[in-house]
Short mmCIF file of C-alpha atoms in Angstrom, two decimals:
data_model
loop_
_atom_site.label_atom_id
_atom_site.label_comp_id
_atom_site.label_asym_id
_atom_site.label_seq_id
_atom_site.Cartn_x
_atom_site.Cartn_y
_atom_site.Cartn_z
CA UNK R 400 -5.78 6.58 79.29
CA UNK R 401 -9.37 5.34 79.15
CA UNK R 402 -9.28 4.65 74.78
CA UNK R 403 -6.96 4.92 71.98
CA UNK R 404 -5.96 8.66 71.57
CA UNK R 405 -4.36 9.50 67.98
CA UNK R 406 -2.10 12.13 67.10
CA UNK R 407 -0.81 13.09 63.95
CA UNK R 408 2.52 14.80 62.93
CA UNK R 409 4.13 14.95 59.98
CA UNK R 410 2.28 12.20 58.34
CA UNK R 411 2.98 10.23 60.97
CA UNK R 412 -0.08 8.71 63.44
CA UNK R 413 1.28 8.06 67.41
CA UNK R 414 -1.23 6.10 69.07
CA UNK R 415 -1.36 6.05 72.98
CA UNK R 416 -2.77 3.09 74.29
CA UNK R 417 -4.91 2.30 77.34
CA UNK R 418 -3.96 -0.73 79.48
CA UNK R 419 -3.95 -4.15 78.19
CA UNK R 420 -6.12 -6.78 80.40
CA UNK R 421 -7.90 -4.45 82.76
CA UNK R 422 -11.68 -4.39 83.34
CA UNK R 423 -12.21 -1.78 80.56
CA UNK R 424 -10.04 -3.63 78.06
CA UNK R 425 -9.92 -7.24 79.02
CA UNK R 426 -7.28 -9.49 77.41
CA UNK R 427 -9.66 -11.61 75.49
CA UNK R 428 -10.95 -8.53 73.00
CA UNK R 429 -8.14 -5.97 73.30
CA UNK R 430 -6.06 -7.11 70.53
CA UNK R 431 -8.79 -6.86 68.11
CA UNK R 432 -10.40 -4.20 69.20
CA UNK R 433 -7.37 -2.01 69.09
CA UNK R 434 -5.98 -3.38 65.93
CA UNK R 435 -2.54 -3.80 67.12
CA UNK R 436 -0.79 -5.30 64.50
CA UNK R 437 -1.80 -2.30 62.45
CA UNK R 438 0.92 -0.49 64.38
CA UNK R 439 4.78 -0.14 63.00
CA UNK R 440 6.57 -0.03 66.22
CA UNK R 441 5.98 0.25 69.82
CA UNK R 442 7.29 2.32 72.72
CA UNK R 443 7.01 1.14 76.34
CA UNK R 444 7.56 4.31 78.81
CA UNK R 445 8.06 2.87 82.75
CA UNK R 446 9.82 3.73 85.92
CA UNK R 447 8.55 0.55 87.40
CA UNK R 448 8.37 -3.09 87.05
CA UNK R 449 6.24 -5.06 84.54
CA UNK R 450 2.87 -6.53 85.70
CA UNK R 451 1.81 -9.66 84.70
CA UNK R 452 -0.70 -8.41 81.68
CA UNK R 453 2.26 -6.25 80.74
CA UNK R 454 4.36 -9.45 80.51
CA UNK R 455 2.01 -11.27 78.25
CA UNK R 456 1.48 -8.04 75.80
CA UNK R 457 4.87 -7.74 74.83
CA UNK R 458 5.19 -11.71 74.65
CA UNK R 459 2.61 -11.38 71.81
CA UNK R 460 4.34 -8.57 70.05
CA UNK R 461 7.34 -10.13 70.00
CA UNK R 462 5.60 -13.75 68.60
CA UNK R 463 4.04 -11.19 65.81
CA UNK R 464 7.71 -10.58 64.93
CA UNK R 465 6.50 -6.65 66.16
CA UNK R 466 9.48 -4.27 67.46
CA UNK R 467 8.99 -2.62 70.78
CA UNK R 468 11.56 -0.10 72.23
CA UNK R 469 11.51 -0.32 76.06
CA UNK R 470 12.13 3.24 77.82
CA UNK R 471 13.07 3.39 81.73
CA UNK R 472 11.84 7.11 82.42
CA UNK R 473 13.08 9.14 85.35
CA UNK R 474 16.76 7.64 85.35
CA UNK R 475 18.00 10.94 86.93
CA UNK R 476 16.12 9.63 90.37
CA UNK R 477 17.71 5.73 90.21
CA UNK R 478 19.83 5.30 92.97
CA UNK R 479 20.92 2.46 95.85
CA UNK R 480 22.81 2.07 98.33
CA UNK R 481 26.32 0.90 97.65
CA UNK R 482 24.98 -0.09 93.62
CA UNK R 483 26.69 1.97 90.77
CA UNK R 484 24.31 3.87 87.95
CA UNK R 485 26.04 1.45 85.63
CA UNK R 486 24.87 -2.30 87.60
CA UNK R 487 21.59 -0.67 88.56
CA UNK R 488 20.72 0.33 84.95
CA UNK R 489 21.96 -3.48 83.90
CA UNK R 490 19.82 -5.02 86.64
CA UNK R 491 16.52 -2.84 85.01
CA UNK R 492 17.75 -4.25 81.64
CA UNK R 493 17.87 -8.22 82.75
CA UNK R 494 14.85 -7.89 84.69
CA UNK R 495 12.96 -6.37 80.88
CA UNK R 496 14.46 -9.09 79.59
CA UNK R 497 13.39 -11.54 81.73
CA UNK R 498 10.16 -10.43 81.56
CA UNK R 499 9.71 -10.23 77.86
CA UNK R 500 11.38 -13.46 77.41
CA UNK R 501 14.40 -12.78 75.18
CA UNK R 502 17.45 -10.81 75.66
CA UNK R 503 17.43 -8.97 72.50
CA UNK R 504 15.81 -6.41 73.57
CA UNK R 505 16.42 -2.05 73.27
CA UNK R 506 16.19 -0.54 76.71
CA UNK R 507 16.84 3.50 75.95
CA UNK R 508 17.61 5.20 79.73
CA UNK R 509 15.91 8.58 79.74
CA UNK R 510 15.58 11.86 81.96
CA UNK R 511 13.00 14.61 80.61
CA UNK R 512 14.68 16.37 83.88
CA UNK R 513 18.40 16.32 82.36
CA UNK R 514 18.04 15.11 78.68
CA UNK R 515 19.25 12.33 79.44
CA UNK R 516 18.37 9.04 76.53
CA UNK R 517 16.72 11.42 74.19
CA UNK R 518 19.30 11.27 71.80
CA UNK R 519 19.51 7.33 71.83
CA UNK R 520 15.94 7.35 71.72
CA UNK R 521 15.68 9.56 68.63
CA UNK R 522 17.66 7.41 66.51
CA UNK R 523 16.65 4.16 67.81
CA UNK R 524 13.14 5.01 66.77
CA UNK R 525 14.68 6.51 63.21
CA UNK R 526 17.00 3.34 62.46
CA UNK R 527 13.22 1.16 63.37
CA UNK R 528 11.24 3.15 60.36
CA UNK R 529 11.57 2.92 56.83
CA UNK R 530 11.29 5.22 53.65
CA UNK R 531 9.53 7.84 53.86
CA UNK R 532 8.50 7.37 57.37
CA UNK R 533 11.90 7.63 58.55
CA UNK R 534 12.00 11.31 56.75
CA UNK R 535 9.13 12.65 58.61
CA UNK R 536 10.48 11.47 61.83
CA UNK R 537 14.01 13.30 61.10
CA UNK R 538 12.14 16.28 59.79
CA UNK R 539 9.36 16.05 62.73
CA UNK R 540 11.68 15.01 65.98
CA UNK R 541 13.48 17.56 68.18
CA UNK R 542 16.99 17.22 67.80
CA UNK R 543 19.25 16.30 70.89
CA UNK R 544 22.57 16.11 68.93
CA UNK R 545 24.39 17.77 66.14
CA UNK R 546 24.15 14.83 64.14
CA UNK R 547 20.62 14.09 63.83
CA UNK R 548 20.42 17.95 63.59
CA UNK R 549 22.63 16.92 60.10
CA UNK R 550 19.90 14.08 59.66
CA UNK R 551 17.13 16.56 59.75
CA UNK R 552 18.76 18.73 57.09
CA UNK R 553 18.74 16.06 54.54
CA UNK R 554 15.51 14.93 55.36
CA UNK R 555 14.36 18.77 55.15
CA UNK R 556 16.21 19.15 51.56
CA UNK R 557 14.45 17.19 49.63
CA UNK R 558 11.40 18.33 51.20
CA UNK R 559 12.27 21.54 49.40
CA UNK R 560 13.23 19.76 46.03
CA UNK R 561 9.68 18.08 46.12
CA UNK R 562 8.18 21.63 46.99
CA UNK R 563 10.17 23.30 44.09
CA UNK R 564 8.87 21.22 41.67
CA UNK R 565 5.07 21.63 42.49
CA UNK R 566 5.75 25.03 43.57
CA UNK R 567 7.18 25.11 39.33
CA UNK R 568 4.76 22.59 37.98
CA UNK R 569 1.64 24.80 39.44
CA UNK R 570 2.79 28.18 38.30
CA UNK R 571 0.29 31.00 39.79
CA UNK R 572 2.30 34.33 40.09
CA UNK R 573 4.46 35.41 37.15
CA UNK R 574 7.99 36.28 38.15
CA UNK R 575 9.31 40.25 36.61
CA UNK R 576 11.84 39.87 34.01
CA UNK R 577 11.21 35.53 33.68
CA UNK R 578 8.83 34.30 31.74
CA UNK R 579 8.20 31.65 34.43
CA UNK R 580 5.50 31.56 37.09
CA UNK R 581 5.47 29.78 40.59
CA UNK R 582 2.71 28.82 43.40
CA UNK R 583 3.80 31.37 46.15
CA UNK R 584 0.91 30.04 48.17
CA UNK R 585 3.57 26.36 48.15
CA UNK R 586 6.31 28.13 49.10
CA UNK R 587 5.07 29.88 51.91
CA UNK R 588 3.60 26.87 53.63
CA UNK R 589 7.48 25.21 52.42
CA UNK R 590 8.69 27.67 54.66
CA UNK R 591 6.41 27.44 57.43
CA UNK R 592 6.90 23.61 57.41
CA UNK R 593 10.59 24.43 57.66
CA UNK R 594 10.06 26.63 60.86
CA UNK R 595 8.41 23.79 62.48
CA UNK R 596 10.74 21.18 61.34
CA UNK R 597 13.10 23.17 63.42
CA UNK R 598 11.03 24.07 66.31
CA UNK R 599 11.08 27.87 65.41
CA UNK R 600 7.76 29.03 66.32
CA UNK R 601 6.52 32.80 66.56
CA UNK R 602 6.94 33.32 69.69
CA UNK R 603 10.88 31.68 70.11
CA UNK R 604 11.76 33.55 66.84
CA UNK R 605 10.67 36.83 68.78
CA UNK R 606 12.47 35.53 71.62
CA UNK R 607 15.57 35.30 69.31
CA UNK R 608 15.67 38.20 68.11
CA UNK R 609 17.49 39.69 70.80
CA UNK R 610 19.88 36.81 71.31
CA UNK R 611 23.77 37.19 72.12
CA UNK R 612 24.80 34.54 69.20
CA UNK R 613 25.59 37.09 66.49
CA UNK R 614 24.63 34.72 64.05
CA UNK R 615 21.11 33.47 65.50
CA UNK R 616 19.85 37.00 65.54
CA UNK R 617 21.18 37.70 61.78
CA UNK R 618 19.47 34.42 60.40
CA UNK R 619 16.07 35.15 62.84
CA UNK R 620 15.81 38.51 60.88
CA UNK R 621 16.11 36.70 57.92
CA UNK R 622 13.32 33.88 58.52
CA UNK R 623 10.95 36.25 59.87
CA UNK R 624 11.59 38.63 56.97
CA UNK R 625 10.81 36.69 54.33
CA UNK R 626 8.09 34.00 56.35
CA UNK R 627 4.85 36.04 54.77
CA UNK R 628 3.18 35.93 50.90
CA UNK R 629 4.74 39.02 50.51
CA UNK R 630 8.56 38.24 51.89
CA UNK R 631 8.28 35.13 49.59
CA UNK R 632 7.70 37.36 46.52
CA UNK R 633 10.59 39.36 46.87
CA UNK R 634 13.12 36.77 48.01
CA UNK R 635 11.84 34.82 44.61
CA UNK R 636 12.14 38.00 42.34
CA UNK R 637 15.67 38.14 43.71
CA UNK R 638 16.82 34.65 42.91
CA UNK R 639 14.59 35.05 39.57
CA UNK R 640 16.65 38.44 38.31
CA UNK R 641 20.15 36.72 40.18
CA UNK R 642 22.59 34.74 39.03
CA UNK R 643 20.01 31.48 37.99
CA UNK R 644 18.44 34.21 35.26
CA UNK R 645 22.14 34.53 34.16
CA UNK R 646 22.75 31.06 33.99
CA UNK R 647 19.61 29.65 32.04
CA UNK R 648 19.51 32.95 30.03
CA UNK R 649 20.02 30.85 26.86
CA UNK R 650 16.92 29.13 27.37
CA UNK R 651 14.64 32.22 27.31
CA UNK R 652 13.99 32.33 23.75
CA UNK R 653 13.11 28.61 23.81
CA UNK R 654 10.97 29.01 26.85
CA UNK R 655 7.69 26.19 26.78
CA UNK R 656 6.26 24.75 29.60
CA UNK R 657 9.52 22.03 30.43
CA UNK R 658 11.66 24.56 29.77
CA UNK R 659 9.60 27.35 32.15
CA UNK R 660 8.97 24.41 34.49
CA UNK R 661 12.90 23.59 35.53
CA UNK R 662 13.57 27.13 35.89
CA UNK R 663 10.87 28.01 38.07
CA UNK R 664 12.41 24.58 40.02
CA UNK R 665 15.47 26.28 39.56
CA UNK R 666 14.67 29.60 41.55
CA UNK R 667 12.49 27.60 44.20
CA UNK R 668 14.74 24.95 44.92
CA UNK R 669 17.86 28.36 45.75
CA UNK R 670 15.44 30.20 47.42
CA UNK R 671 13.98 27.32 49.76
CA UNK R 672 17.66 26.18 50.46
CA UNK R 673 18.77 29.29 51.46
CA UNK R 674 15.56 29.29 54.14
CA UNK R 675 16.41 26.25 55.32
CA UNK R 676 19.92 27.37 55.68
CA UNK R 677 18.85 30.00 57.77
CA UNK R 678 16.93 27.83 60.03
CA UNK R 679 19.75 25.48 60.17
CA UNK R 680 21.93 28.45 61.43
CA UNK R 681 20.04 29.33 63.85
CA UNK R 682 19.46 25.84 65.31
CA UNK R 683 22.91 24.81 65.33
CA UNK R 684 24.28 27.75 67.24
CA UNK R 685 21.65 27.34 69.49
CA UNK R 686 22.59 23.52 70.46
CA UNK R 687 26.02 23.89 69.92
CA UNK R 688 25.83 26.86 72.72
CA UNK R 689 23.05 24.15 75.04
CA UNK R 690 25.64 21.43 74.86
#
């Protein structure tokens, strides 16, 4: 890594570093130039030992009162002689300790070879953000585990309740039989953003279609049905002539713009929820079958 490299996801910026104290980026001007207290929360990926420059950077972050989660890559390769797994993986956790200077410290073991620490890692990062940060990282992160597969689900519903309402508020395309209207244009990037919140691009929902899960192939032909302008339309003139039109029926002949408003939240906010159902579906019987 020669500079800082940004990427964004989900509102979220990741920033990958270059070296701290090396002839590039000396010690004396890296903090400033970098910004680094600008940053929420720090990741440290090794498989080695600390250097001396590495020693002093995460003195300083700790000083700024910074958090910095400390990840020992490649843990499916640790092995001695005579050592367990269990004192070798203790011994990499005094010596981080040692180094950093303090013994409170969160050392997350990980394998990208076996999958080993991902899960820790994904809520360890989670239970360090806050708000609405913390929502984008539930909706944005892979899921290793059935529970933060639940985690994403919440985060992912009131994404849809937010969506419903604009979706309402911004009324484009008049809904047969309602006299409501809704931004389709909202719902099918809603839906899209729900795909990827799941991992369910094009090509794995092709892929899917032809799985052995009963279930994952009913629910792909269901997102990919309804993932265009057009599938939106009719899965929102079915919700808008269903049982909500029953329900709010008594409202119709006092229809004004409140009144249009909740019901076009109404038929969003059923329609979106059953997509993300769908989604959900198919993820879950897919990492129920991986674990």
């Amino acid at each position: 890594t020669k500079e800082l490299k940004w990427h964004d996801s989900k509102g979220l910026k990741f920033g990958d570093l270059p070296g701290y104290g090396t002839t590039n980026f000396p010690k004396e001007t890296y903090f400033n130039k970098f910004d680094i207290l600008q940053f929420d929360l720090f990741l440290c990926v090794t498989n080695g030992k600390f250097h001396q420059a590495d020693t002093e950077f995460f003195q300083y972050l700790k000083k700024a009162g910074k958090v910095c989660i400390y990840v020992v890559n490649w843990h499916d390769s640790f092995w001695q002689k005579d050592v367990s797994i269990e004192e070798l993986d203790q011994l990499k956790r005094d010596d981080i300790a040692k180094q950093v200077g303090h013994n409170e410290v969160d050392v997350i073991f990980t394998s990208c070879k076996d999958g080993t620490g991902l899960d820790e890692l994904n809520e360890t990062i989670r239970n360090n953000l806050d708000g609405a940060k913390r929502e984008r990282w539930e909706r944005g992160a892979k899921a290793y585990s059935l529970q933060f597969l639940k985690e994403k689900k919440t985060a992912c519903e009131k994404y849809v309740a937010l969506t419903a309402w604009l979706a309402a508020a911004n009324g484009i395309n008049p809904i047969p039989g309602v006299d409501v209207a809704v931004d389709i244009s909202l719902i099918v990037k809603l839906f899209k953003d729900i795909r990827d919140d799941y991992g369910l691009s094009e090509s794995s929902l092709t892929k899917l279609k032809d799985s052995t899960i009963p279930l994952v192939a009913q629910s792909v032909n269901y997102v990919v049905r309804y993932a265009t302008s057009g599938g939106v339309a009719i899965i929102i003139k079915n919700y808008a002539t269903g049982e909500i039109t029953k329900s709010i029926a008594k409202y119709i002949p006092f229809v004004g713009q409140a009144i249009a408003a909740t019901i076009g939240y109404l038929i969003v906010a059923n329609a979106g929820t059953a997509y993300l159902d769908k989604c959900h579906q198919i993820a879950e019987e897919i990492l129920k079958n991986n674990l």
